[in-house]
PDB file of C-alpha atoms in Angstrom:
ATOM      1  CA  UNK Q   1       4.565 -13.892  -4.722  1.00 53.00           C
ATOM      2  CA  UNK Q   2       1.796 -11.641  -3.605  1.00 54.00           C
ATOM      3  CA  UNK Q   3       3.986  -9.998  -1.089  1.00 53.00           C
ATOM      4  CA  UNK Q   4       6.520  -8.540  -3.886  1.00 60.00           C
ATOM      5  CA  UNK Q   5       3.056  -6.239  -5.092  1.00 60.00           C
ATOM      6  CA  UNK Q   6       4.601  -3.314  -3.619  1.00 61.00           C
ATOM      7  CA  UNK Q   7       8.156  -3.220  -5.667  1.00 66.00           C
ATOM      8  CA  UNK Q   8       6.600  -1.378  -8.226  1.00 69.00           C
ATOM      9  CA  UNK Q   9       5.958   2.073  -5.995  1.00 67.00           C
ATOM     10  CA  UNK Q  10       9.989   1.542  -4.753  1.00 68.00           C
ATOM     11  CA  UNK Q  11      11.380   1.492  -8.316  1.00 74.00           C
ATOM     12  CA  UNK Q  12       8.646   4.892  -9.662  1.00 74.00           C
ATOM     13  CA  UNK Q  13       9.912   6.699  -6.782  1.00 71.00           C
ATOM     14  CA  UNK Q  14      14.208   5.727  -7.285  1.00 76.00           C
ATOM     15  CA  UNK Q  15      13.666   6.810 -11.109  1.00 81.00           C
ATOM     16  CA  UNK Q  16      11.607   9.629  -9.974  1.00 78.00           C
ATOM     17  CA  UNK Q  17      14.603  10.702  -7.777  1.00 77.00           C
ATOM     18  CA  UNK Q  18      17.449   9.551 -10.358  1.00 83.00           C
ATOM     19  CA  UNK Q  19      15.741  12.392 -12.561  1.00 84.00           C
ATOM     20  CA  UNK Q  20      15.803  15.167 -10.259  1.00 79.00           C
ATOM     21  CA  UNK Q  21      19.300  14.626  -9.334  1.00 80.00           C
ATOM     22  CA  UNK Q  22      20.762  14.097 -12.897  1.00 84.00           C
ATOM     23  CA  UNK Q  23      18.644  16.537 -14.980  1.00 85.00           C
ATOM     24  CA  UNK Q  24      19.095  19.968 -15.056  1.00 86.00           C
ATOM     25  CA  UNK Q  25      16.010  21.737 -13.546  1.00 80.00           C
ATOM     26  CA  UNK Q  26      14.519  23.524 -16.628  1.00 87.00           C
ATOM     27  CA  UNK Q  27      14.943  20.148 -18.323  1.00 88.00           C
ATOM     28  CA  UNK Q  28      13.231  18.184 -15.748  1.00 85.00           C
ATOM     29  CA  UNK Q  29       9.926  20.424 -16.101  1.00 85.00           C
ATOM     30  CA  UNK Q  30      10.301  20.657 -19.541  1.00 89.00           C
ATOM     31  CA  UNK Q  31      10.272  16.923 -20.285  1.00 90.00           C
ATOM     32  CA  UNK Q  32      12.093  14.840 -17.908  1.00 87.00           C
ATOM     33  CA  UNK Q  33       9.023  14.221 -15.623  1.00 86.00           C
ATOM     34  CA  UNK Q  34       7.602  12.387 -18.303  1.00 90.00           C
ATOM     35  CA  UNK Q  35      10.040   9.357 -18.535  1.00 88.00           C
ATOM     36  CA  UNK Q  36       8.337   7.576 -15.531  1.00 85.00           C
ATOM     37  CA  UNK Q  37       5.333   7.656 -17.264  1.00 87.00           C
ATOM     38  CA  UNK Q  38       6.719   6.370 -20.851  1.00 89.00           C
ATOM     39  CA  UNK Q  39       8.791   3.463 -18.789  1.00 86.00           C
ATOM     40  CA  UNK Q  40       5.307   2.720 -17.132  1.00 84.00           C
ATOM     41  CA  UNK Q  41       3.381   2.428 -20.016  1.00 89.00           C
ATOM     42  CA  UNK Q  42       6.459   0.442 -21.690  1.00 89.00           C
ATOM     43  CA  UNK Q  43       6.400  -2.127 -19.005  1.00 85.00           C
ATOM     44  CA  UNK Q  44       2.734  -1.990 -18.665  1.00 86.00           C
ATOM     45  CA  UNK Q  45       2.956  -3.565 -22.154  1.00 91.00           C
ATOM     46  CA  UNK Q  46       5.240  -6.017 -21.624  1.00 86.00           C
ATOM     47  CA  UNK Q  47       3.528  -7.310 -18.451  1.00 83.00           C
ATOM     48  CA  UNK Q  48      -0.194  -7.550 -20.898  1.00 86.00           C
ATOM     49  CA  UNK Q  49       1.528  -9.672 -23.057  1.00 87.00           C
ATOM     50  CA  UNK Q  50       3.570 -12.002 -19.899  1.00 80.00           C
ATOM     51  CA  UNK Q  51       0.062 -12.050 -18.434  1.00 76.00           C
ATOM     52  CA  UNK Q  52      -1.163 -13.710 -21.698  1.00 78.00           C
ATOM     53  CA  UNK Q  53       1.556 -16.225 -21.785  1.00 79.00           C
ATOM     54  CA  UNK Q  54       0.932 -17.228 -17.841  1.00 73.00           C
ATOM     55  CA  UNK Q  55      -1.551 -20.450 -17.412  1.00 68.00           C
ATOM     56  CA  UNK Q  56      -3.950 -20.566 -14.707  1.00 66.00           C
ATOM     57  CA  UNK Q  57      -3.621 -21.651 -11.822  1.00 68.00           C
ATOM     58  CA  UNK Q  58      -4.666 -25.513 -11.063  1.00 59.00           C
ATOM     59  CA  UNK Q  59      -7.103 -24.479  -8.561  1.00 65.00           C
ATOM     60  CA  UNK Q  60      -9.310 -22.402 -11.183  1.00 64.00           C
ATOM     61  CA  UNK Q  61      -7.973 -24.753 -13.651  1.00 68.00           C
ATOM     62  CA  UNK Q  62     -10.207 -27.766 -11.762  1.00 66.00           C
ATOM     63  CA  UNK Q  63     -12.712 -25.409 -11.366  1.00 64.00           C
ATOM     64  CA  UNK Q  64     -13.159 -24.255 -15.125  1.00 66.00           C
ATOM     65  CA  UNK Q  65     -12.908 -28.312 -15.966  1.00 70.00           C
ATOM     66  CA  UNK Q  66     -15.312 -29.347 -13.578  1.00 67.00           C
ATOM     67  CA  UNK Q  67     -18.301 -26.589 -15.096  1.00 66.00           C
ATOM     68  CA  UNK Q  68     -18.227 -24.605 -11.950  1.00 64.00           C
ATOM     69  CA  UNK Q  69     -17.225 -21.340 -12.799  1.00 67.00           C
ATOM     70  CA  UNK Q  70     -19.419 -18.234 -12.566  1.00 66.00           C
ATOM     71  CA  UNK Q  71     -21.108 -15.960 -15.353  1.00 70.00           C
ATOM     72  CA  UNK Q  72     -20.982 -12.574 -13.491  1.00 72.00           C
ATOM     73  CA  UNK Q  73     -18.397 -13.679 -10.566  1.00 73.00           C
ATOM     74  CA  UNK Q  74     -17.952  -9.765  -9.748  1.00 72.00           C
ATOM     75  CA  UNK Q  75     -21.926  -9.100  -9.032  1.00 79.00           C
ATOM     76  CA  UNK Q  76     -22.552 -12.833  -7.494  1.00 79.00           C
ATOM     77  CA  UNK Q  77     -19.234 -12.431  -5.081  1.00 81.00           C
ATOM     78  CA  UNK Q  78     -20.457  -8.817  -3.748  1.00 80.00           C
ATOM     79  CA  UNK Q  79     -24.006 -10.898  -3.318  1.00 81.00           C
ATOM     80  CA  UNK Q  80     -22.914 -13.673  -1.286  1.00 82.00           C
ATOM     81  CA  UNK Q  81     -19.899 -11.973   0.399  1.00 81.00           C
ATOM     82  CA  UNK Q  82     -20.598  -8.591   0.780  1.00 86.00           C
ATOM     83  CA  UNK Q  83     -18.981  -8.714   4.429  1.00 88.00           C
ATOM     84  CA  UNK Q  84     -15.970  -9.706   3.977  1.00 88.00           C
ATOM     85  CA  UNK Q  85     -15.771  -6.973   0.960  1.00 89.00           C
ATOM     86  CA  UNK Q  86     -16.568  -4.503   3.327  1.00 91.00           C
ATOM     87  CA  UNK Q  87     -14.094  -5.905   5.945  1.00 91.00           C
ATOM     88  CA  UNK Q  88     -11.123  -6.580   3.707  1.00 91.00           C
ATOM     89  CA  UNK Q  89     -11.356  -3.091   1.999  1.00 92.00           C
ATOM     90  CA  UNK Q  90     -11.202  -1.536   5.403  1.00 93.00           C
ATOM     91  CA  UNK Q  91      -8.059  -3.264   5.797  1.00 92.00           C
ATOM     92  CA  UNK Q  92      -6.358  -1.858   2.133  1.00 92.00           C
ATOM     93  CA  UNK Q  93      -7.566   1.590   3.276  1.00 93.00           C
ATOM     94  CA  UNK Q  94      -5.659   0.953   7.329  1.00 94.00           C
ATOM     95  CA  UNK Q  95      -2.835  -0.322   5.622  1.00 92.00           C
ATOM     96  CA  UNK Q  96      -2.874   2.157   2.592  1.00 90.00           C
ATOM     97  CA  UNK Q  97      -2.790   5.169   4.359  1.00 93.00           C
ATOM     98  CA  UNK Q  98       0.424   4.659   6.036  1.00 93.00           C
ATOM     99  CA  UNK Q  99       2.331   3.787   2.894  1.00 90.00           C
ATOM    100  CA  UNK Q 100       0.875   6.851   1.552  1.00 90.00           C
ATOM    101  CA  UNK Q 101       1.919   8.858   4.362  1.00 93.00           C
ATOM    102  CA  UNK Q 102       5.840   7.649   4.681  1.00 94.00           C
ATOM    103  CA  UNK Q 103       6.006   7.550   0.147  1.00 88.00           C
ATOM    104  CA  UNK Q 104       3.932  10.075  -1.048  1.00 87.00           C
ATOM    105  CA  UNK Q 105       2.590  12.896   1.397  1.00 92.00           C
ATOM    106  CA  UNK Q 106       6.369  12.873   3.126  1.00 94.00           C
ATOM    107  CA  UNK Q 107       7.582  14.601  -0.064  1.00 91.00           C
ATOM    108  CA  UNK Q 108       4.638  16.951   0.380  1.00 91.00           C
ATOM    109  CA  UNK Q 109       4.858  17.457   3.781  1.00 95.00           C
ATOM    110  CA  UNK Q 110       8.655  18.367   3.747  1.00 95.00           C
ATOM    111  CA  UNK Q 111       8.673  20.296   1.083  1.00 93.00           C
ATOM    112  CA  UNK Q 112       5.950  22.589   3.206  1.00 94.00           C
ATOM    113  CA  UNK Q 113       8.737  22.221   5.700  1.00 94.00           C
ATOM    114  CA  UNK Q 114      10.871  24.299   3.135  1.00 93.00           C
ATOM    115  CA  UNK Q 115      13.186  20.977   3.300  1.00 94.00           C
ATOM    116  CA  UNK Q 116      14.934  20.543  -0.220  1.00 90.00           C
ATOM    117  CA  UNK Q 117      12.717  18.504  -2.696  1.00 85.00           C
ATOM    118  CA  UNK Q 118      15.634  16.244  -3.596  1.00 85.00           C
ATOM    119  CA  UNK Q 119      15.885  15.564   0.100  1.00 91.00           C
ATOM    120  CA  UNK Q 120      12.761  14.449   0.491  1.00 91.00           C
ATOM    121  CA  UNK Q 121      12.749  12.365  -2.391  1.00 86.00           C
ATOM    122  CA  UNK Q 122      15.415  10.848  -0.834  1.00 89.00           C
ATOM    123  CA  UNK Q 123      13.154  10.105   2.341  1.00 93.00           C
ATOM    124  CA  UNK Q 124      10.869   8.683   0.452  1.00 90.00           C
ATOM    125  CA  UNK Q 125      13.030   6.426  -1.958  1.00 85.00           C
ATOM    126  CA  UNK Q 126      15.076   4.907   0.596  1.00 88.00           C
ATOM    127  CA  UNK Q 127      11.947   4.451   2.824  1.00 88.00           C
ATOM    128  CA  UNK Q 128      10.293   2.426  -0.102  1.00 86.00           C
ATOM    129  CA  UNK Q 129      13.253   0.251  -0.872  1.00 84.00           C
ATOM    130  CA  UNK Q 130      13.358  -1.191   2.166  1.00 87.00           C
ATOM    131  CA  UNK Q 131       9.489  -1.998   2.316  1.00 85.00           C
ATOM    132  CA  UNK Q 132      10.406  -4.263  -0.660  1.00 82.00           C
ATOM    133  CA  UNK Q 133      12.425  -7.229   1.569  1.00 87.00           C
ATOM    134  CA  UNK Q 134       9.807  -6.230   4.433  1.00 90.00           C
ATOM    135  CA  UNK Q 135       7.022  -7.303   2.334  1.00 87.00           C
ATOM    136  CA  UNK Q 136       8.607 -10.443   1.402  1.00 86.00           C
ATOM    137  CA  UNK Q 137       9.506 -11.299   5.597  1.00 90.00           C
ATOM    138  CA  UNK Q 138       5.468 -10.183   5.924  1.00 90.00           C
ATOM    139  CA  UNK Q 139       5.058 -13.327   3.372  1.00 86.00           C
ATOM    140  CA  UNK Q 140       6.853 -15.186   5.021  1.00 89.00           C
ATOM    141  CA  UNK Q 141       6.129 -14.633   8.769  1.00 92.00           C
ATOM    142  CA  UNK Q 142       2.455 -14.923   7.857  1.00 89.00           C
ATOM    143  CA  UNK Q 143       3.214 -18.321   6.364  1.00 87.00           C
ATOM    144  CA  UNK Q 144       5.069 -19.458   9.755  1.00 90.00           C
ATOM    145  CA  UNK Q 145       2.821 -17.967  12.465  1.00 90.00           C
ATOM    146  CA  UNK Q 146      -0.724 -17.034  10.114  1.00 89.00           C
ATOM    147  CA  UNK Q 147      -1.982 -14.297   8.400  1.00 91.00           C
ATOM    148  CA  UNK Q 148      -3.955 -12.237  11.692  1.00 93.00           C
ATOM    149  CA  UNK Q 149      -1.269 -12.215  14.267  1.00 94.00           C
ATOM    150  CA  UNK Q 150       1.388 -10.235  11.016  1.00 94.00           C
ATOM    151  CA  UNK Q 151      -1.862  -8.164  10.030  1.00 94.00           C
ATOM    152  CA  UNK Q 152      -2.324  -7.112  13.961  1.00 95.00           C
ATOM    153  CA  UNK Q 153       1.119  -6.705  15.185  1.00 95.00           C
ATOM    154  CA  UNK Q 154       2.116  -4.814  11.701  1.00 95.00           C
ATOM    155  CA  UNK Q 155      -1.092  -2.131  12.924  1.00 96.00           C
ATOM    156  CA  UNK Q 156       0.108  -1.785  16.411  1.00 96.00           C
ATOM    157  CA  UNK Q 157       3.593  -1.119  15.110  1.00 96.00           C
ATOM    158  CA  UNK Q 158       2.486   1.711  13.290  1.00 96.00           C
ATOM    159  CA  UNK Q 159       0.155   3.097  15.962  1.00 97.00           C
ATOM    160  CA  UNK Q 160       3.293   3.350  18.182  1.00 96.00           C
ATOM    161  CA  UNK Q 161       5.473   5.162  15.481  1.00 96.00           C
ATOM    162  CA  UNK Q 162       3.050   7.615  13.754  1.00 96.00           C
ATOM    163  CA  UNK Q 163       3.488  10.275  16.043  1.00 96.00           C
ATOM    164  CA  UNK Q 164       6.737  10.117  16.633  1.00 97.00           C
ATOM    165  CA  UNK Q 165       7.416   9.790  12.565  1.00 97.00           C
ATOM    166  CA  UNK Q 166       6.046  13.874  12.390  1.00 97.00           C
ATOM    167  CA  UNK Q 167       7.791  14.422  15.242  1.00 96.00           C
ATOM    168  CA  UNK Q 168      10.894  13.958  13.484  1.00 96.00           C
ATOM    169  CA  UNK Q 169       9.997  15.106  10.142  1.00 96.00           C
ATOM    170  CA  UNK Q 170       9.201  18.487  11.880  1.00 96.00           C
ATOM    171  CA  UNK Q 171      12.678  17.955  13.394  1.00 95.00           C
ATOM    172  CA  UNK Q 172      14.187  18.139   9.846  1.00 95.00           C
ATOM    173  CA  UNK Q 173      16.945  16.253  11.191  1.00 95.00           C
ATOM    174  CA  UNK Q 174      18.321  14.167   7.951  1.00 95.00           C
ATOM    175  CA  UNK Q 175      19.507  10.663   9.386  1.00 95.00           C
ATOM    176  CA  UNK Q 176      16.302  10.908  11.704  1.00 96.00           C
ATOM    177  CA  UNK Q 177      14.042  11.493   8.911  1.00 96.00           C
ATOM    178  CA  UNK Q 178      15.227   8.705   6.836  1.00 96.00           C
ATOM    179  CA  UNK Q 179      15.387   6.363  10.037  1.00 96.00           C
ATOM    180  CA  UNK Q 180      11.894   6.855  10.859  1.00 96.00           C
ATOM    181  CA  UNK Q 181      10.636   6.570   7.791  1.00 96.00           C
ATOM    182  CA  UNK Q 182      12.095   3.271   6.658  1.00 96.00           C
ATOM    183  CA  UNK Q 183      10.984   2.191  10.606  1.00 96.00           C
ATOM    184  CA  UNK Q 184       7.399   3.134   9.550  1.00 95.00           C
ATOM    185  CA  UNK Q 185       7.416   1.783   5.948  1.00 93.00           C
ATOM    186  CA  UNK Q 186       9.227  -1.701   7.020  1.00 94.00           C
ATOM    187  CA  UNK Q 187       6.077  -2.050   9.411  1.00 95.00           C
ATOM    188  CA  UNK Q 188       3.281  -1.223   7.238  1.00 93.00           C
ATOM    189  CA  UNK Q 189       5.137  -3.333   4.235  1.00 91.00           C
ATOM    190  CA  UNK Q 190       5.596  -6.859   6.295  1.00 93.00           C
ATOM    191  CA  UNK Q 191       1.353  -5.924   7.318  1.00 93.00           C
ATOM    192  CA  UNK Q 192       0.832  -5.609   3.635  1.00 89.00           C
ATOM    193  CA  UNK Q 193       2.888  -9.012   2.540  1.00 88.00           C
ATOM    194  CA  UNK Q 194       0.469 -10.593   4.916  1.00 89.00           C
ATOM    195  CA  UNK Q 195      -2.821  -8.866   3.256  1.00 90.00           C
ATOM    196  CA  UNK Q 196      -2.073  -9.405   0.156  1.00 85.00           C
ATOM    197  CA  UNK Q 197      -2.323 -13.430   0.485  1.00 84.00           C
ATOM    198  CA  UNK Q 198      -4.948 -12.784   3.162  1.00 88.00           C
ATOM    199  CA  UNK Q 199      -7.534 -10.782   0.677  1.00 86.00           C
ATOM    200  CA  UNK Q 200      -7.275 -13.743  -1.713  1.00 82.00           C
ATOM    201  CA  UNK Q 201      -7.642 -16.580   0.578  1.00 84.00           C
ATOM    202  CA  UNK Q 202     -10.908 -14.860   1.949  1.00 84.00           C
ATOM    203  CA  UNK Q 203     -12.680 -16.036  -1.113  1.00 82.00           C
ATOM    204  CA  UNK Q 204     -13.727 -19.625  -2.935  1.00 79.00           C
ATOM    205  CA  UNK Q 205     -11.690 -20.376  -5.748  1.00 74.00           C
ATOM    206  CA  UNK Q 206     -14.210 -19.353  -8.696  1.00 73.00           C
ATOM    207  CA  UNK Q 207     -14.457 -15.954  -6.739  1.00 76.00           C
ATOM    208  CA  UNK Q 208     -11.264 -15.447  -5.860  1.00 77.00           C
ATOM    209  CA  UNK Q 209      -9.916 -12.780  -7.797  1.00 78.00           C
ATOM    210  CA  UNK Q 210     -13.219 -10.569  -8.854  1.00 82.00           C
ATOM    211  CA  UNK Q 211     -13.519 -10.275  -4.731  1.00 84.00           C
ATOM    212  CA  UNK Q 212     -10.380  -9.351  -4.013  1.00 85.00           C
ATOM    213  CA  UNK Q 213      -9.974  -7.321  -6.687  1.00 85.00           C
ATOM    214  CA  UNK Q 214     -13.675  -5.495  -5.555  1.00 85.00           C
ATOM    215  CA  UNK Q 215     -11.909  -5.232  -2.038  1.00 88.00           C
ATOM    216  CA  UNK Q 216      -8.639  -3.216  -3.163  1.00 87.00           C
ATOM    217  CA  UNK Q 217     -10.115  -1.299  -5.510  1.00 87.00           C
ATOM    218  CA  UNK Q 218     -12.634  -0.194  -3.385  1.00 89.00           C
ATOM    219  CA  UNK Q 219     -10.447   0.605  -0.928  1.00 89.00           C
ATOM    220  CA  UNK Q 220      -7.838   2.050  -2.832  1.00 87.00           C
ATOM    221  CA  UNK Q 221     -10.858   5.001  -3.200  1.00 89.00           C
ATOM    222  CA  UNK Q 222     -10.142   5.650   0.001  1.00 86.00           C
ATOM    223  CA  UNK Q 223      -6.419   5.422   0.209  1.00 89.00           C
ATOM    224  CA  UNK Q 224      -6.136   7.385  -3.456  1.00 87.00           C
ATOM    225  CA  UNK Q 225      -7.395  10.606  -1.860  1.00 89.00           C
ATOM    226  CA  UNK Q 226      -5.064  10.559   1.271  1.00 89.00           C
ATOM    227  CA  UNK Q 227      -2.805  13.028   0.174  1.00 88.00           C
ATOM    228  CA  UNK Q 228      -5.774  15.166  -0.317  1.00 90.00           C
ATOM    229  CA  UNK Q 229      -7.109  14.960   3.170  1.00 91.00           C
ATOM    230  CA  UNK Q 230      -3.914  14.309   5.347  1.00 93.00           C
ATOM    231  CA  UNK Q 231      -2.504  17.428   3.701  1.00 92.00           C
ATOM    232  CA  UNK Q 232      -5.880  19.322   4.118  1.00 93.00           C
ATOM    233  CA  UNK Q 233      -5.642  18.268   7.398  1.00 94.00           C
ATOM    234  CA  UNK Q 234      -2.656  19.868   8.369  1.00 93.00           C
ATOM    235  CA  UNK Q 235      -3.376  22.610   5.709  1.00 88.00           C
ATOM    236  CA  UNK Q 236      -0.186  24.361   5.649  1.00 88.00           C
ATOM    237  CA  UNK Q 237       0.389  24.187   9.671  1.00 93.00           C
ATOM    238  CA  UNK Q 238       2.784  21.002  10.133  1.00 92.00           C
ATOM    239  CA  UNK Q 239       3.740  21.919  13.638  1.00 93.00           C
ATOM    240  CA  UNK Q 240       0.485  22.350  14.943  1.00 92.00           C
ATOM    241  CA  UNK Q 241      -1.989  20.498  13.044  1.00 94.00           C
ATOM    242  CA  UNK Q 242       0.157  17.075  12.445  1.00 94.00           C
ATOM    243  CA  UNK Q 243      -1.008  15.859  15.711  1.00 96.00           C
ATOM    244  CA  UNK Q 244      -5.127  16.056  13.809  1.00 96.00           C
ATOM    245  CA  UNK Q 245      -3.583  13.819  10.821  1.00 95.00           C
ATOM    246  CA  UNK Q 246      -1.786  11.450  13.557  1.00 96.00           C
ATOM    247  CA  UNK Q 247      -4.639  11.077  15.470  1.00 96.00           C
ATOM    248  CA  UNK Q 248      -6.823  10.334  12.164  1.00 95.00           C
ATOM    249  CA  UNK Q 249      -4.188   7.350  11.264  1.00 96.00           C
ATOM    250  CA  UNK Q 250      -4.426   5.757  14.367  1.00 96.00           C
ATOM    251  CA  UNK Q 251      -8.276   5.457  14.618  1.00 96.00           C
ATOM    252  CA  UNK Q 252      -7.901   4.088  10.875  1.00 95.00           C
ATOM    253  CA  UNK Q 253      -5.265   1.709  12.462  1.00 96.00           C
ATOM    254  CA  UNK Q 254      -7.305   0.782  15.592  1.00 96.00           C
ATOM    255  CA  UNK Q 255     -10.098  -0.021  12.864  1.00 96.00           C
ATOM    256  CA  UNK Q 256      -7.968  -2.069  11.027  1.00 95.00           C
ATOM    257  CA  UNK Q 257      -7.214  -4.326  14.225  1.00 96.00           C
ATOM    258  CA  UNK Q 258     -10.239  -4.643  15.467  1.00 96.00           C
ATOM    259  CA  UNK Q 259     -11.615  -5.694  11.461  1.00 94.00           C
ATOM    260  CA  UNK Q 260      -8.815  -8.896  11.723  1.00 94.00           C
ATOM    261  CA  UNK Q 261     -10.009  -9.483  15.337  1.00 94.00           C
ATOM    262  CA  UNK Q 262     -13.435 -10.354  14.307  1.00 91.00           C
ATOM    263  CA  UNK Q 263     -12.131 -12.247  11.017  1.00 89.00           C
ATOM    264  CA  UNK Q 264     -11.617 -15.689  10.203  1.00 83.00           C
ATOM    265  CA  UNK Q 265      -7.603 -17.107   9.372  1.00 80.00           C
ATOM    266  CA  UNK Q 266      -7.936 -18.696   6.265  1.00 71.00           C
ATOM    267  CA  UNK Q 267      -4.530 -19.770   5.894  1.00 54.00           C
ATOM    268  CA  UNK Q 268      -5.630 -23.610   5.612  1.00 54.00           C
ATOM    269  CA  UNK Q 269      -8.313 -22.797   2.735  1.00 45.00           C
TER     270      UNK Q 269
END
């Protein structure tokens, strides 16, 4: 279930696209950027009150019957399990920054290419759509052969195809572009479906969620500003300076590996 998280970034970008290539310009800055934002906050509402209706799950359930649970779980988690905070949001930032790079900064980045916006929306929606089944098969594969061995292999994938991804972008080749991308995106996506059942199993029940909630926020600090410093990375020389960015992904990614090297697999927990 975990490993469907990411379906949410594929659909914003599709609508995102749908806009720009039904809506006449002038009415797309005038008010048609808005409608992601009103559909989010529609479906933001809708999934407040399907939370409400949801029980909980047996595990806490035993917990909350048996007296056990916590007062301040956030502040008594970061306490006793600081480390694995620390280790695990490492891991959302490795894994982050990728995604970022192949949904978000490619529309940036090709558009400083002087590539057509639409086009690169179209980079970048067909990329995410096919990180959706990936993340699922990380699921899975991580339930079959454990969570390190997706989490390491998904990291070494990417180091191999980073550089080669700008390569191509700077190519401006079309099929290429859209290739590479979903190749990059389909192996950060089945790293992620792995993560996101790894963060949680990381953690006793009556912690569970306030630590691996601390862990993906906190790292999502780090992944939130990516565009910010990939692109002032490269600041406005893509066929120079992309090899500075590249090489700052792959140290991230080397991080990353070396973080699930010297981490337990808590698949049995």
């Amino acid at each position: 279930v975990w490993s469907t998280s990411q379906v949410a970034s594929s659909v914003g970008t599709i609508i995102m696209l749908l806009l720009l290539l039904l809506l006449p310009h002038e009415a797309f800055l005038s008010w048609g950027w808005r409608v992601p934002f009103i559909v989010g906050f529609i479906v933001a509402i809708f999934g407040i009150i399907y939370r409400y209706t949801l029980a909980e799950s047996f595990l806490f359930s035993e917990v909350k019957e048996a007296g056990k649970t916590v007062r301040l779980p956030s502040l008594e988690v970061f306490r006793y399990y600081w480390s694995k905070i620390v280790k695990l949001l490492v891991l959302e930032i490795t894994l982050g920054v990728p995604f970022y790079t192949f949904a978000l900064i490619v529309i940036s980045y090709l558009v400083l290419l002087h590539v057509n916006p639409v086009y690169a929306m179209v980079v970048s929606a067909v990329g995410t759509a096919a990180g959706y089944p990936a993340a699922i098969l990380g699921g899975y594969l991580a339930d079959k052969v454990g969570r390190k061995p997706v989490l390491i292999y998904s990291q070494l994938g990417l180091i191999f195809i980073i550089i080669p991804w700008f390569i191509v972008m700077n190519s401006k080749i079309f099929p290429l572009m859209i290739l590479l991308n979903i190749i990059g995106i389909i192996s950060q996506e089945i790293g992620l479906g792995a993560f996101n059942v790894y963060v949680n199993e990381n953690f006793p029940t009556a912690y569970r969620v306030s630590g691996s909630s601390l862990a993906i926020q906190l790292g999502g600090i780090g992944v939130g500003f990516a565009p910010t410093y990939i692109m002032a990375i490269i600041d406005g020389h893509p066929y120079s300076n992309y090899i500075y960015a590249a090489i700052l992904e792959i140290i991230l990614l080397i991080i990353g590996i070396l973080v699930v090297l010297v981490m337990e697999e808590p698949r049995d927990n």
